[in-house]
Short mmCIF file of C-alpha atoms and ligand atoms in Angstrom, two decimals:
data_model
loop_
_atom_site.label_atom_id
_atom_site.label_comp_id
_atom_site.label_asym_id
_atom_site.label_seq_id
_atom_site.Cartn_x
_atom_site.Cartn_y
_atom_site.Cartn_z
CA MET A 1385 0.00 0.00 0.00
CA GLY A 1386 2.80 2.42 1.07
CA GLN A 1387 4.54 1.72 -2.24
CA SER A 1388 1.47 2.55 -4.33
CA ILE A 1389 0.89 5.83 -2.43
CA ARG A 1390 4.49 6.73 -3.07
CA ASN A 1391 4.22 5.86 -6.76
CA GLU A 1392 1.06 7.91 -7.07
CA LEU A 1393 2.59 10.85 -5.19
CA ILE A 1394 5.62 10.87 -7.50
CA ARG A 1395 3.33 10.61 -10.53
CA VAL A 1396 1.27 13.61 -9.33
CA LEU A 1397 4.38 15.68 -8.59
CA ILE A 1398 5.91 14.88 -11.99
CA ALA A 1399 2.62 15.63 -13.78
CA SER A 1400 2.41 19.08 -12.15
CA ASP A 1401 5.54 19.91 -14.11
CA ALA A 1402 7.34 21.82 -11.34
CA THR A 1403 4.39 24.09 -10.51
CA PHE A 1404 3.12 24.27 -6.93
CA LEU A 1405 0.35 21.96 -5.74
CA SER A 1406 -1.33 22.55 -2.40
CA GLY A 1407 -1.18 19.83 0.25
CA GLU A 1408 -4.94 19.54 -0.09
CA GLU A 1409 -4.83 19.04 -3.87
CA ILE A 1410 -2.12 16.41 -3.55
CA SER A 1411 -4.02 14.63 -0.81
CA ARG A 1412 -7.18 14.57 -2.98
CA LYS A 1413 -5.32 13.33 -6.07
CA VAL A 1414 -3.44 10.62 -4.22
CA GLY A 1415 -6.43 9.69 -2.06
CA VAL A 1416 -4.79 9.82 1.39
CA SER A 1417 -4.62 12.33 4.26
CA ARG A 1418 -2.38 15.39 4.22
CA ALA A 1419 -0.43 13.90 7.14
CA ALA A 1420 0.32 10.79 5.08
CA ILE A 1421 1.43 12.94 2.15
CA TRP A 1422 3.73 14.89 4.40
CA LYS A 1423 5.29 11.67 5.71
CA HIS A 1424 5.93 10.38 2.17
CA ILE A 1425 7.38 13.71 1.08
CA GLU A 1426 9.83 13.52 3.98
CA GLU A 1427 10.82 10.00 2.90
CA LEU A 1428 11.36 11.09 -0.68
CA ARG A 1429 13.57 13.96 0.51
CA GLN A 1430 15.71 11.48 2.44
CA GLU A 1431 16.25 9.62 -0.84
CA GLY A 1432 17.49 12.66 -2.70
CA TYR A 1433 14.29 14.16 -4.15
CA GLU A 1434 14.19 17.94 -3.74
CA ILE A 1435 10.66 19.02 -2.98
CA GLU A 1436 10.18 22.69 -2.24
CA ALA A 1437 7.48 23.58 0.30
CA ARG A 1438 6.21 27.17 0.25
CA PRO A 1439 3.56 28.53 2.66
CA ARG A 1440 0.20 29.18 0.90
CA HIS A 1441 1.52 27.64 -2.34
CA GLY A 1442 2.15 24.04 -1.37
CA TYR A 1443 4.76 21.70 -2.80
CA ARG A 1444 6.67 21.39 -6.02
CA LEU A 1445 9.20 18.92 -7.34
CA VAL A 1446 12.50 20.63 -8.04
CA TYR A 1447 14.85 17.71 -8.58
CA ARG A 1448 14.54 13.92 -8.99
CA PRO A 1449 17.55 11.70 -8.41
CA ASP A 1450 18.43 9.56 -11.40
CA ARG A 1451 17.14 6.18 -10.26
CA VAL A 1452 15.55 3.33 -12.17
CA ALA A 1453 13.21 2.50 -9.29
CA PRO A 1454 9.62 1.46 -10.11
CA GLU A 1455 8.17 4.80 -8.99
CA GLU A 1456 10.41 6.56 -11.53
CA ILE A 1457 9.57 4.11 -14.32
CA TYR A 1458 5.79 3.80 -13.90
CA PRO A 1459 4.93 7.43 -14.80
CA HIS A 1460 6.58 6.88 -18.21
CA LEU A 1461 5.38 3.35 -18.88
CA GLN A 1462 2.97 2.82 -21.78
CA THR A 1463 3.00 -0.95 -21.99
CA VAL A 1464 0.32 -3.52 -21.24
CA ALA A 1465 2.49 -6.20 -19.61
CA PHE A 1466 6.19 -5.41 -20.01
CA GLY A 1467 7.63 -3.77 -16.91
CA ARG A 1468 4.36 -3.92 -15.00
CA GLU A 1469 6.02 -6.26 -12.48
CA ILE A 1470 9.41 -4.98 -11.39
CA ARG A 1471 12.08 -6.28 -9.02
CA TYR A 1472 14.31 -3.32 -8.30
CA LEU A 1473 17.68 -3.80 -6.65
CA VAL A 1474 20.15 -1.14 -5.63
CA GLN A 1475 22.93 -3.73 -5.90
CA THR A 1476 23.07 -7.30 -7.06
CA ASP A 1477 25.49 -9.82 -8.49
CA SER A 1478 23.62 -10.16 -11.80
CA THR A 1479 20.02 -9.38 -12.76
CA GLN A 1480 20.14 -12.57 -14.86
CA ILE A 1481 20.57 -14.69 -11.73
CA VAL A 1482 17.67 -12.97 -9.95
CA ALA A 1483 15.48 -13.25 -13.06
CA HIS A 1484 16.15 -16.99 -13.44
CA GLN A 1485 15.12 -17.53 -9.83
CA TRP A 1486 11.98 -15.41 -10.23
CA ALA A 1487 11.05 -17.11 -13.50
CA ARG A 1488 11.36 -20.53 -11.84
CA GLU A 1489 9.03 -19.27 -9.10
CA GLY A 1490 6.46 -18.28 -11.73
CA ALA A 1491 7.14 -14.63 -12.67
CA PRO A 1492 4.68 -13.44 -15.32
CA GLU A 1493 5.69 -12.64 -18.87
CA GLY A 1494 7.14 -9.15 -19.17
CA ALA A 1495 8.35 -9.02 -15.56
CA ILE A 1496 11.70 -7.24 -15.26
CA VAL A 1497 14.62 -7.25 -12.87
CA ILE A 1498 16.54 -4.01 -12.81
CA ALA A 1499 19.56 -2.96 -10.76
CA GLU A 1500 21.48 0.25 -10.19
CA GLU A 1501 24.71 -1.75 -9.95
CA GLN A 1502 25.90 -5.30 -10.66
CA HIS A 1503 28.97 -6.90 -9.11
CA GLN A 1504 29.10 -9.84 -11.49
CA GLY A 1505 27.32 -8.60 -14.58
CA ARG A 1506 27.39 -11.41 -17.15
CA GLY A 1507 28.31 -10.89 -20.78
CA ARG A 1508 28.28 -13.36 -23.66
CA MET A 1509 30.98 -16.02 -23.89
CA GLY A 1510 31.54 -15.97 -20.11
CA ARG A 1511 32.73 -12.37 -20.12
CA VAL A 1512 32.17 -9.82 -17.37
CA TRP A 1513 29.79 -6.92 -18.00
CA HIS A 1514 31.06 -3.75 -16.32
CA SER A 1515 28.01 -2.37 -14.45
CA PRO A 1516 28.93 0.54 -12.16
CA PRO A 1517 26.21 2.24 -10.05
CA GLN A 1518 23.60 4.54 -11.63
CA THR A 1519 25.30 4.85 -14.98
CA GLY A 1520 23.44 2.33 -17.10
CA ILE A 1521 20.41 0.20 -17.66
CA TRP A 1522 21.15 -3.27 -16.30
CA MET A 1523 17.92 -5.13 -16.90
CA SER A 1524 16.62 -8.67 -17.44
CA VAL A 1525 13.22 -9.24 -19.05
CA ILE A 1526 11.35 -12.51 -18.52
CA LEU A 1527 9.52 -13.93 -21.54
CA ARG A 1528 7.43 -17.05 -22.00
CA PRO A 1529 7.16 -17.29 -25.78
CA PRO A 1530 5.00 -20.05 -27.29
CA ILE A 1531 7.66 -20.87 -29.89
CA PRO A 1532 9.89 -23.89 -30.51
CA LEU A 1533 13.32 -23.88 -28.92
CA SER A 1534 14.99 -23.61 -32.31
CA HIS A 1535 13.42 -20.15 -32.80
CA ALA A 1536 14.94 -18.70 -29.64
CA PRO A 1537 17.74 -16.84 -31.54
CA HIS A 1538 14.98 -14.68 -33.05
CA LEU A 1539 14.45 -13.09 -29.64
CA THR A 1540 17.99 -11.71 -29.41
CA LEU A 1541 17.64 -10.12 -32.83
CA LEU A 1542 14.19 -8.81 -31.93
CA ALA A 1543 15.59 -7.24 -28.76
CA SER A 1544 18.42 -5.49 -30.60
CA VAL A 1545 15.95 -4.08 -33.14
CA ALA A 1546 13.67 -2.84 -30.32
CA VAL A 1547 16.47 -1.19 -28.32
CA ARG A 1548 17.84 0.44 -31.47
CA ARG A 1549 14.42 1.89 -32.20
CA ALA A 1550 14.09 3.29 -28.68
CA LEU A 1551 17.54 4.89 -28.91
CA ALA A 1552 16.70 6.36 -32.31
CA LYS A 1553 13.51 7.85 -30.88
CA LEU A 1554 15.18 9.53 -27.91
CA THR A 1555 18.50 10.52 -29.47
CA GLU A 1556 19.71 11.42 -32.94
CA LEU A 1557 22.68 9.07 -32.66
CA PRO A 1558 23.69 6.77 -35.54
CA VAL A 1559 23.17 3.42 -33.79
CA LYS A 1560 24.11 0.33 -35.81
CA ILE A 1561 23.45 -3.31 -35.03
CA LYS A 1562 26.27 -5.84 -35.05
CA TRP A 1563 25.29 -9.49 -35.28
CA PRO A 1564 23.89 -10.90 -33.20
CA ASN A 1565 23.40 -8.74 -30.17
CA ASP A 1566 25.47 -5.59 -30.05
CA LEU A 1567 24.54 -1.99 -30.67
CA LEU A 1568 27.38 0.24 -31.77
CA ILE A 1569 27.87 3.96 -32.15
CA ASN A 1570 30.77 4.96 -34.38
CA GLY A 1571 32.14 1.43 -34.09
CA LYS A 1572 32.01 1.28 -30.28
CA LYS A 1573 29.65 -0.79 -28.21
CA VAL A 1574 26.88 0.97 -26.31
CA CYS A 1575 24.59 -1.99 -25.63
CA GLY A 1576 24.95 -5.75 -25.29
CA ILE A 1577 22.19 -8.32 -25.10
CA LEU A 1578 22.45 -11.73 -23.47
CA THR A 1579 19.64 -14.22 -24.04
CA GLU A 1580 19.43 -17.24 -21.74
CA LEU A 1581 16.67 -19.82 -21.57
CA ARG A 1582 15.34 -22.88 -19.84
CA GLY A 1583 13.54 -25.50 -21.82
CA GLU A 1584 13.35 -29.18 -22.57
CA GLN A 1585 12.80 -31.19 -25.71
CA ASP A 1586 11.40 -28.59 -28.02
CA GLN A 1587 9.59 -26.54 -25.40
CA ILE A 1588 10.68 -23.25 -23.88
CA HIS A 1589 9.88 -22.75 -20.19
CA TYR A 1590 11.12 -19.19 -20.13
CA VAL A 1591 13.63 -16.85 -21.74
CA ILE A 1592 15.60 -14.15 -19.97
CA VAL A 1593 16.65 -11.28 -22.21
CA GLY A 1594 19.39 -9.38 -20.41
CA MET A 1595 20.33 -5.93 -21.63
CA GLY A 1596 23.23 -3.79 -20.64
CA ILE A 1597 23.16 -0.21 -21.91
CA ASN A 1598 25.90 2.28 -21.14
CA VAL A 1599 23.78 5.37 -20.61
CA ASN A 1600 25.37 8.03 -18.42
CA ALA A 1601 28.83 6.61 -17.83
CA GLN A 1602 31.73 9.03 -18.04
CA VAL A 1603 34.00 7.10 -20.35
CA ALA A 1604 37.05 8.72 -18.69
CA ASP A 1605 36.20 6.78 -15.49
CA TRP A 1606 36.26 3.40 -17.24
CA PRO A 1607 39.10 0.90 -17.19
CA ASP A 1608 41.40 1.21 -20.22
CA TRP A 1609 40.27 -2.04 -21.88
CA LEU A 1610 36.69 -0.77 -21.90
CA LYS A 1611 37.54 2.70 -23.22
CA GLU A 1612 39.01 1.02 -26.29
CA VAL A 1613 35.88 -0.88 -27.20
CA GLY A 1614 32.90 0.80 -25.57
CA THR A 1615 31.08 4.09 -25.42
CA SER A 1616 28.12 5.59 -23.57
CA LEU A 1617 25.14 7.59 -24.77
CA ARG A 1618 26.23 10.51 -22.60
CA HIS A 1619 29.70 10.44 -24.11
CA GLU A 1620 28.29 10.49 -27.64
CA LEU A 1621 25.58 13.07 -26.97
CA GLY A 1622 27.47 15.37 -24.63
CA ARG A 1623 24.55 15.31 -22.16
CA PRO A 1624 23.04 12.83 -19.71
CA ILE A 1625 19.83 10.94 -20.43
CA HIS A 1626 17.00 10.24 -17.99
CA ARG A 1627 17.40 6.48 -17.58
CA ALA A 1628 13.86 5.72 -16.41
CA SER A 1629 12.32 7.39 -19.50
CA LEU A 1630 14.69 5.51 -21.79
CA LEU A 1631 13.88 2.27 -20.03
CA ALA A 1632 10.13 2.84 -20.46
CA GLU A 1633 10.67 3.54 -24.17
CA ILE A 1634 12.71 0.34 -24.54
CA LEU A 1635 9.98 -1.69 -22.86
CA ALA A 1636 7.35 -0.14 -25.16
CA GLU A 1637 9.38 -1.02 -28.26
CA LEU A 1638 10.17 -4.46 -26.94
CA GLU A 1639 6.54 -5.27 -26.18
CA GLN A 1640 5.44 -4.04 -29.58
CA SER A 1641 8.14 -6.00 -31.44
CA TYR A 1642 7.43 -9.12 -29.41
CA GLN A 1643 3.67 -8.99 -30.02
CA GLY A 1644 4.33 -8.33 -33.72
CA TYR A 1645 6.68 -11.31 -33.82
CA LEU A 1646 4.15 -13.65 -32.19
CA GLU A 1647 1.49 -12.52 -34.68
CA ARG A 1648 3.47 -12.14 -37.90
CA GLY A 1649 6.63 -14.18 -37.39
CA PHE A 1650 10.30 -13.36 -37.87
CA ALA A 1651 10.29 -11.86 -41.39
CA PRO A 1652 9.57 -8.18 -40.43
CA ILE A 1653 12.18 -8.28 -37.65
CA ARG A 1654 14.71 -9.80 -40.02
CA GLU A 1655 13.97 -7.08 -42.57
CA GLU A 1656 14.45 -4.27 -40.05
CA TRP A 1657 17.54 -5.90 -38.60
CA GLN A 1658 19.11 -6.13 -42.05
CA GLN A 1659 18.43 -2.45 -42.75
CA MET A 1660 20.14 -1.42 -39.53
CA ALA A 1661 23.01 -3.88 -39.54
CA GLY A 1662 26.44 -2.38 -39.79
CA ILE A 1663 28.05 -5.47 -41.26
CA LEU A 1664 26.04 -6.58 -44.29
CA GLY A 1665 28.17 -6.44 -47.42
CA GLU A 1666 31.34 -6.17 -45.31
CA GLN A 1667 34.22 -8.60 -45.12
CA ILE A 1668 34.19 -10.11 -41.64
CA THR A 1669 35.84 -12.85 -39.63
CA ALA A 1670 33.58 -15.04 -37.50
CA ARG A 1671 35.31 -16.95 -34.70
CA THR A 1672 33.16 -19.94 -33.81
CA SER A 1673 33.83 -22.95 -31.58
CA GLN A 1674 34.38 -24.94 -34.81
CA GLY A 1675 36.98 -22.52 -36.19
CA SER A 1676 37.22 -19.13 -37.91
CA TYR A 1677 35.60 -18.16 -41.18
CA THR A 1678 36.33 -15.08 -43.23
CA GLY A 1679 33.96 -13.86 -45.88
CA ILE A 1680 31.32 -11.33 -46.87
CA ALA A 1681 28.33 -11.03 -44.50
CA GLU A 1682 25.35 -11.46 -46.84
CA GLN A 1683 22.13 -11.68 -44.87
CA LEU A 1684 20.28 -13.41 -42.05
CA ASN A 1685 18.54 -16.67 -42.80
CA GLU A 1686 15.10 -17.51 -41.41
CA HIS A 1687 16.64 -18.99 -38.24
CA GLY A 1688 18.55 -15.80 -37.48
CA ALA A 1689 21.93 -17.24 -38.55
CA LEU A 1690 24.30 -14.93 -40.41
CA LEU A 1691 25.12 -16.15 -43.91
CA LEU A 1692 28.76 -15.68 -44.73
CA ARG A 1693 30.02 -16.01 -48.33
CA THR A 1694 33.47 -17.58 -48.00
CA GLU A 1695 35.80 -19.00 -50.66
CA GLN A 1696 34.38 -22.44 -49.79
CA GLY A 1697 30.77 -21.33 -50.26
CA VAL A 1698 28.05 -19.90 -48.03
CA VAL A 1699 28.42 -20.76 -44.31
CA PRO A 1700 25.58 -20.14 -41.82
CA VAL A 1701 27.02 -18.77 -38.57
CA TYR A 1702 24.91 -19.43 -35.48
CA SER A 1703 27.16 -18.32 -32.67
CA ALA A 1704 30.45 -16.49 -33.01
CA GLU A 1705 32.55 -13.49 -32.23
CA ILE A 1706 32.60 -11.18 -35.20
CA GLU A 1707 35.45 -8.95 -36.28
CA TRP A 1708 35.41 -6.45 -39.08
CA GLN A 1709 37.10 -3.23 -40.04
CA GLY A 1710 35.53 -0.12 -38.57
CA ASP A 1711 34.47 -1.97 -35.43
CA SER A 1712 36.48 -1.44 -32.26
CA SER A 1713 34.03 -3.35 -30.05
CA GLY A 1714 35.59 -6.82 -30.41
CA GLU A 1715 36.49 -7.43 -26.79
CA ASN A 1716 33.52 -5.95 -25.00
C1 BTN B 1843 27.18 -8.98 -24.08
O1 BTN B 1843 28.16 -9.65 -23.78
O2 BTN B 1843 27.22 -8.22 -25.04
C2 BTN B 1843 25.90 -9.08 -23.30
C3 BTN B 1843 25.89 -8.21 -22.09
C4 BTN B 1843 24.61 -8.29 -21.28
C5 BTN B 1843 24.68 -7.51 -20.00
C6 BTN B 1843 23.36 -7.47 -19.27
S1 BTN B 1843 23.33 -6.28 -17.98
C7 BTN B 1843 21.81 -6.90 -17.42
C8 BTN B 1843 21.88 -8.41 -17.54
N1 BTN B 1843 22.48 -8.96 -16.34
C9 BTN B 1843 23.67 -9.50 -16.58
O3 BTN B 1843 24.40 -10.04 -15.72
N2 BTN B 1843 23.96 -9.41 -17.89
C10 BTN B 1843 22.91 -8.75 -18.63
#
């Protein structure tokens, strides 16, 4: 109950757009006593919200700390299911671990786990994902798609298309997709996606789509290895971005793409992915567990594999590290 009053209070303060609202108005809008409002306002102040109180005018929101807490996300959320159930953690080892646990316990489709900081953020191929506090979006989305296991790679591609769209909507940055799961700006990685699933035979129990987006990181604070290969939206734009609004936009795009995929299949996603891919037509090297292949990246096939034209013929690549000229993101 306390949480929903708080969420509603924040929503009302944000909606008033920094103009004063009397205690009485707020209490009517939120549906609780003025004393309760006052108590919640005090709590919010403790957490870094600046709320000005002026006699005969009331209250107004002057500053909101940059948090990805549910009460900051909900006012921006336009989805039906995605992000409606949130587990918010100030710190965790990895949101993937928490999401797996929650999914096993029955989390609904579209539930998300989001953290301000991860100590053991997981990347693809057993790598570490650098996840310092309050600088990024470290989120895992739980899906329960009614699709065969063999179609699961579609979801990674779908997620990269959806995040790219959200970034294009909120910034004017030239974001490219690199197969299968990276988003790059000027050849440097700004977002990585890690898809993990549980299933048996040909049935999927659940899928966890983990996304790491470098939003407000100051690249100068990063370790040297990361500076070489990564970038942040703030670094590219020269200004910070409100993470909760971006997150809500990502969830809206993700929900829309996912519903579209369940209704119309993979073809539209594949089409959009191919238009946005930085590597089609380029000479690339794909390092797979079976060996390395060099050739021209031609297109995606219907399973989401990248078709590579090599001297030996066309090779479908299902899982690999990709290297190509103009991309500095290889090791991220
Ligand atoms: C990659 O290697 O490109 C994928 C990186 C995925 C990182 C995200 S951050 C949120 C979620 N939790 C994790 O531990 N990893 C993913």
